[in-house]
PDB file of C-alpha atoms in Angstrom:
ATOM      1  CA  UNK A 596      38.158  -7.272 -55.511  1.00  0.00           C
ATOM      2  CA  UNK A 597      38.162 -10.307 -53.222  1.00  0.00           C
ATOM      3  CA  UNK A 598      40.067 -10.095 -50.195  1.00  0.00           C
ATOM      4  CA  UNK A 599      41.431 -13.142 -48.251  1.00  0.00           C
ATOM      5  CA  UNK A 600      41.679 -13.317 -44.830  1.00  0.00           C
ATOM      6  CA  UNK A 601      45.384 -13.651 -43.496  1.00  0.00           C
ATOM      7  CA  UNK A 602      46.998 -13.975 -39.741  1.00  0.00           C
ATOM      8  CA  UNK A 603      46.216 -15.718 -36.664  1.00  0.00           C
ATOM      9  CA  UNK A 604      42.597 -17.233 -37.076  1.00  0.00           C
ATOM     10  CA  UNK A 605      41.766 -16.693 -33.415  1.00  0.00           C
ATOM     11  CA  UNK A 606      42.557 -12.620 -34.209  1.00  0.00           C
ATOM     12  CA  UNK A 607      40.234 -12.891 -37.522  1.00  0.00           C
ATOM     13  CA  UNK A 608      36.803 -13.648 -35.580  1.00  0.00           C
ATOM     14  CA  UNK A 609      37.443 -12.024 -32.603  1.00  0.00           C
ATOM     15  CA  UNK A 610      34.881  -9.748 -33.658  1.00  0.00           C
ATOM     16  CA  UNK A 611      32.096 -11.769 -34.618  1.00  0.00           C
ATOM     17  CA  UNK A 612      31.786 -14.034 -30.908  1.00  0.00           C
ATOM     18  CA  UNK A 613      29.710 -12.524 -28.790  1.00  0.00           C
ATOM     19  CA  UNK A 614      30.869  -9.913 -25.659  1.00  0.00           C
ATOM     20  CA  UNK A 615      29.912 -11.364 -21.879  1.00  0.00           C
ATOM     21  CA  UNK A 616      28.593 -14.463 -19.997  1.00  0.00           C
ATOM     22  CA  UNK A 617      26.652 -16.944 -21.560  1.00  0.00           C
ATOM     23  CA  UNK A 618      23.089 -18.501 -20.146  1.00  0.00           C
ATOM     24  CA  UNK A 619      24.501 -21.645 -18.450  1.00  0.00           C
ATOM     25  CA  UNK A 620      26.849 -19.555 -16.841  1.00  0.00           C
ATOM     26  CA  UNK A 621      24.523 -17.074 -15.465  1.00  0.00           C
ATOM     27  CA  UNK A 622      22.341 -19.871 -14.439  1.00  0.00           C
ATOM     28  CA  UNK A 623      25.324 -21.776 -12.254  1.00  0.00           C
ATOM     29  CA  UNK A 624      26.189 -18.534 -11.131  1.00  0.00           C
ATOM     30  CA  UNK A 625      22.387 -17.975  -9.317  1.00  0.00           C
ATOM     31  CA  UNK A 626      21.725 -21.440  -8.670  1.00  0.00           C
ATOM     32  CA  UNK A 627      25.363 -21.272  -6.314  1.00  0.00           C
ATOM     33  CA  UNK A 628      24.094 -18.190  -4.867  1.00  0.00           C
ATOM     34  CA  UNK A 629      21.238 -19.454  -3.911  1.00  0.00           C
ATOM     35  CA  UNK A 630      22.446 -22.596  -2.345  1.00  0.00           C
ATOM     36  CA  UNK A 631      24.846 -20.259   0.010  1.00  0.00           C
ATOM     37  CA  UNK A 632      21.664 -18.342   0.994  1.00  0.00           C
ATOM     38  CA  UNK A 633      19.629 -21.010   1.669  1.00  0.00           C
ATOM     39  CA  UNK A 634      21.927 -22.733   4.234  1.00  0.00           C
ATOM     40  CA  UNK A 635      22.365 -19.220   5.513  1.00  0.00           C
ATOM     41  CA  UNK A 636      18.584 -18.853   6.535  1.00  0.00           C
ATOM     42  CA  UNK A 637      18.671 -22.315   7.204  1.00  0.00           C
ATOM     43  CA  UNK A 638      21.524 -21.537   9.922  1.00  0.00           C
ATOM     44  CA  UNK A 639      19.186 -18.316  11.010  1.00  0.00           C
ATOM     45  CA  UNK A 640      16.318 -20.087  11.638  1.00  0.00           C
ATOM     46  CA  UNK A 641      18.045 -22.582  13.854  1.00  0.00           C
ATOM     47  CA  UNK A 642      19.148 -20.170  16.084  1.00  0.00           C
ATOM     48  CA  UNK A 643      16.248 -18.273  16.197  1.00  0.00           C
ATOM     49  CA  UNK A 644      14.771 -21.403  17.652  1.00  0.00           C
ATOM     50  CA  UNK A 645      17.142 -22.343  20.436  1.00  0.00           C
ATOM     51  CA  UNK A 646      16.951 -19.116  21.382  1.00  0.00           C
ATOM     52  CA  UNK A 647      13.396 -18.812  21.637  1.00  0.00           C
ATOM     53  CA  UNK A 648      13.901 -21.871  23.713  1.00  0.00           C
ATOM     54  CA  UNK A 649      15.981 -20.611  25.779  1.00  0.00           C
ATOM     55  CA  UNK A 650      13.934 -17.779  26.597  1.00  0.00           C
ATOM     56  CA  UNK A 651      10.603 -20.004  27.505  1.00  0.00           C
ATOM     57  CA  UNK A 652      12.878 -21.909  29.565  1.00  0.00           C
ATOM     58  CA  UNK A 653      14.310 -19.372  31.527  1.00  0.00           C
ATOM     59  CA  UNK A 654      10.404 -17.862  31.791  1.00  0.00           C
ATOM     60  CA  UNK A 655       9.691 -21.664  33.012  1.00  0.00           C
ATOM     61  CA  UNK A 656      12.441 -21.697  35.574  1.00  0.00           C
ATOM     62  CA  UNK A 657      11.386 -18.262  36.904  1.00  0.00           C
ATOM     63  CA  UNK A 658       7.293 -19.272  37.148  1.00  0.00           C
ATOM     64  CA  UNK A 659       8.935 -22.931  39.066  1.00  0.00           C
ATOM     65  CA  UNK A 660      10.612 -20.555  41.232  1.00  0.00           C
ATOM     66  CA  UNK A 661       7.507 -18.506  42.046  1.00  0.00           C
ATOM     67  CA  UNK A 662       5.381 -21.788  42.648  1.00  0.00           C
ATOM     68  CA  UNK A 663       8.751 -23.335  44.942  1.00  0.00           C
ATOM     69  CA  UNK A 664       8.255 -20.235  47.169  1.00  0.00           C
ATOM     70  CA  UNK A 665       4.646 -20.468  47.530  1.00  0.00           C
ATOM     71  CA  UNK A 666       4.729 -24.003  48.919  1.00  0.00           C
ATOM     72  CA  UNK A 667       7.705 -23.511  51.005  1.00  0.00           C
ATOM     73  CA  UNK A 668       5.959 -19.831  52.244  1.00  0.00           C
ATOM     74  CA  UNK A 669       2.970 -21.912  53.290  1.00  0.00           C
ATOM     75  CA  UNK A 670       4.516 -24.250  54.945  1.00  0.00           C
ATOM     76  CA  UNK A 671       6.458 -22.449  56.957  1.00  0.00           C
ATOM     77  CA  UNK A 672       3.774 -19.759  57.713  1.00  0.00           C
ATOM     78  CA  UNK A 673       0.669 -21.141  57.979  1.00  0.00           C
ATOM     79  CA  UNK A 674       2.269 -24.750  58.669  1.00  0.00           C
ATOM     80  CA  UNK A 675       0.307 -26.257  55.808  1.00  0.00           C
ATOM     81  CA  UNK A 676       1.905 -29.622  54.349  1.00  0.00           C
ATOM     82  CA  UNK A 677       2.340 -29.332  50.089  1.00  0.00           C
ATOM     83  CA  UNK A 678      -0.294 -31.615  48.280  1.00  0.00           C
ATOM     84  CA  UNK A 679      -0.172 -35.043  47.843  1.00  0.00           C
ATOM     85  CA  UNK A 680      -0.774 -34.399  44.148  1.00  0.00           C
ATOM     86  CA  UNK A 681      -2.114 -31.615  42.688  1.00  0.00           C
ATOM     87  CA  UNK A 682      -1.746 -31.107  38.522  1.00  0.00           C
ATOM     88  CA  UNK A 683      -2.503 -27.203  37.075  1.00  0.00           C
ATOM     89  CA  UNK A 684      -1.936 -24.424  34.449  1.00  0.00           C
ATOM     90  CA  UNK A 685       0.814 -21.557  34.999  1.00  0.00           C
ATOM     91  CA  UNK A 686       0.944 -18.939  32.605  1.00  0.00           C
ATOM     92  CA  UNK A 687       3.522 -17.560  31.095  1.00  0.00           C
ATOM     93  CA  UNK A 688       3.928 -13.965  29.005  1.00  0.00           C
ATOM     94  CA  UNK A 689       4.357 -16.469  25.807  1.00  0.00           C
ATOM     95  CA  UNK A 690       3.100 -19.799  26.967  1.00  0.00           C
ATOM     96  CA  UNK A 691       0.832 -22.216  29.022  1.00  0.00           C
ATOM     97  CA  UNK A 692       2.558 -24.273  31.302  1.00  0.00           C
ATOM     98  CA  UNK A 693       1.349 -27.400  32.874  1.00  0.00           C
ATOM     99  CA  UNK A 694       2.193 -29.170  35.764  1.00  0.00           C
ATOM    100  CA  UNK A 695       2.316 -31.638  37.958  1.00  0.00           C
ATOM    101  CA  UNK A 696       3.164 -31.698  41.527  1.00  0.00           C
ATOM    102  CA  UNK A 697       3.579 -34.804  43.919  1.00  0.00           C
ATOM    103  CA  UNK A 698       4.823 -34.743  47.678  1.00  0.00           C
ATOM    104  CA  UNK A 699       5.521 -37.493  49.910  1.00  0.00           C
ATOM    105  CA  UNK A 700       6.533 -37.218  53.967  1.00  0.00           C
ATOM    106  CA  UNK A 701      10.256 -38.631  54.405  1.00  0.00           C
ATOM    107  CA  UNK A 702      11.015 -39.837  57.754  1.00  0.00           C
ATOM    108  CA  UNK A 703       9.052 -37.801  60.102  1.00  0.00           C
ATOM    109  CA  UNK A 704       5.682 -35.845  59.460  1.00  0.00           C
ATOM    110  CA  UNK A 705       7.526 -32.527  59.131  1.00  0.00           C
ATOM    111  CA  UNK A 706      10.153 -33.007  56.388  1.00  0.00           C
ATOM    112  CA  UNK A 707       8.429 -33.598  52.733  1.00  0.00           C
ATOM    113  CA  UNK A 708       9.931 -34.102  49.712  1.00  0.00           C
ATOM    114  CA  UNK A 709       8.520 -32.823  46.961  1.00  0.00           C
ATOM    115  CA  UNK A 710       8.589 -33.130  43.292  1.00  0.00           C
ATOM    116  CA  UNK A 711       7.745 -30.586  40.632  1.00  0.00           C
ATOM    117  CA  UNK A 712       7.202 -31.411  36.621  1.00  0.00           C
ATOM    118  CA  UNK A 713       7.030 -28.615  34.292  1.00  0.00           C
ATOM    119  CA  UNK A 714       5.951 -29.476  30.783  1.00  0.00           C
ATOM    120  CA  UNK A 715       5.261 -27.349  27.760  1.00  0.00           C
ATOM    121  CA  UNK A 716       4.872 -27.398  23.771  1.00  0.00           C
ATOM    122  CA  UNK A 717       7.940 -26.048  21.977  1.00  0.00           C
ATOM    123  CA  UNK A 718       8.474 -26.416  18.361  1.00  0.00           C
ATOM    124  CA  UNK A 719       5.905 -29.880  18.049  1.00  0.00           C
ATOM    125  CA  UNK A 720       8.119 -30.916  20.522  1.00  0.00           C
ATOM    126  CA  UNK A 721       7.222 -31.760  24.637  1.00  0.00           C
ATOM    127  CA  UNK A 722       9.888 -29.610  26.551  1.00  0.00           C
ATOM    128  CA  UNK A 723      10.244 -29.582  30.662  1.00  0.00           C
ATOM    129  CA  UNK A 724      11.646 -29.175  33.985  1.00  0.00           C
ATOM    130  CA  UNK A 725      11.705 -31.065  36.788  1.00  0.00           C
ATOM    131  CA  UNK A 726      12.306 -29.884  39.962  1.00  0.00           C
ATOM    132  CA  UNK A 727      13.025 -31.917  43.336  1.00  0.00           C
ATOM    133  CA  UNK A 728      12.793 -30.096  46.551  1.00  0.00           C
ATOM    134  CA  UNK A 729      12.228 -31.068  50.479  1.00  0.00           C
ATOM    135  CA  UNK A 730       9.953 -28.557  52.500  1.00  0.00           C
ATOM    136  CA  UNK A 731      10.186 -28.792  56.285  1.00  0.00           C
ATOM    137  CA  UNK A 732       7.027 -27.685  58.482  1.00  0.00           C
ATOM    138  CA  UNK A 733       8.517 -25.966  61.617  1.00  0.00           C
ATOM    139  CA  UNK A 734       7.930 -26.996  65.040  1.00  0.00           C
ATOM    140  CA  UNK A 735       4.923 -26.099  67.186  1.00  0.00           C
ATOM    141  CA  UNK A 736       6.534 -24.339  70.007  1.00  0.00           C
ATOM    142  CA  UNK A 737       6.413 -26.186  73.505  1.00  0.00           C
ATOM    143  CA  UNK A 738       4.674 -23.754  76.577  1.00  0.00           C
TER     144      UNK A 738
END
């Protein structure tokens, strides 16, 4: 007995294809996937950086701060003029900081202007600030 096959030919071997996703679709499937997470991290790590950054900077701006007050506190208390150039090491909780001070008298003997440069490494990359500042030495009272 023989028996032919009748009806809609898409009905007849629905049977025999196989269930599922095939290989190159699995494959674009990951390979999509992973190209979303990649620029993900990729996005991560950037801001990771600038904020590290941002924190050594604001760490920088506080240690500037601390060195600003010293040379103004000694001028004004012991009446001793800021360097004509003095270069250093300031150390921060996370970095080494180098810098580089120059002063010059404006005008008179008692009003200096001074400039502070605050360099560090960041990233293979030379970061700073720069800070300009005037620091008056008060007067010797008159008897």
């Amino acid at each position: 007995m023989m028996i032919l096959p009748t009806g809609n030919p898409f009905c007849r071997n629905r049977y025999n294809r196989s269930l599922g996703f095939s290989l190159i679709e699995v494959m674009l499937c990951v390979v999509i996937l992973s190209a979303g997470l990649v620029a993900v991290n990729q996005a991560m790590l950037s801001s990771l950086s600038v904020i590290r950054y941002a924190l050594t900077r604001g760490e920088a701006a506080r240690i500037v701060n601390l060195k600003i007050w010293d040379i103004v506190s000694a001028a004004q208390h012991r009446r001793q003029a800021p360097p004509a150039f003095e270069r250093g090491t300031l150390l921060g909780s996370a970095k080494t900081l180098n810098y580089e001070l120059k002063s010059a008298a404006e005008g008179s003997r008692q009003l200096y202007r001074v400039r502070l440069d605050v360099q560090w490494d960041e990233s293979n990359k030379n970061r700073g600030i720069t800070r300009d500042f005037y620091v008056r030495l008060p007067e010797i009272p008159k008897k």
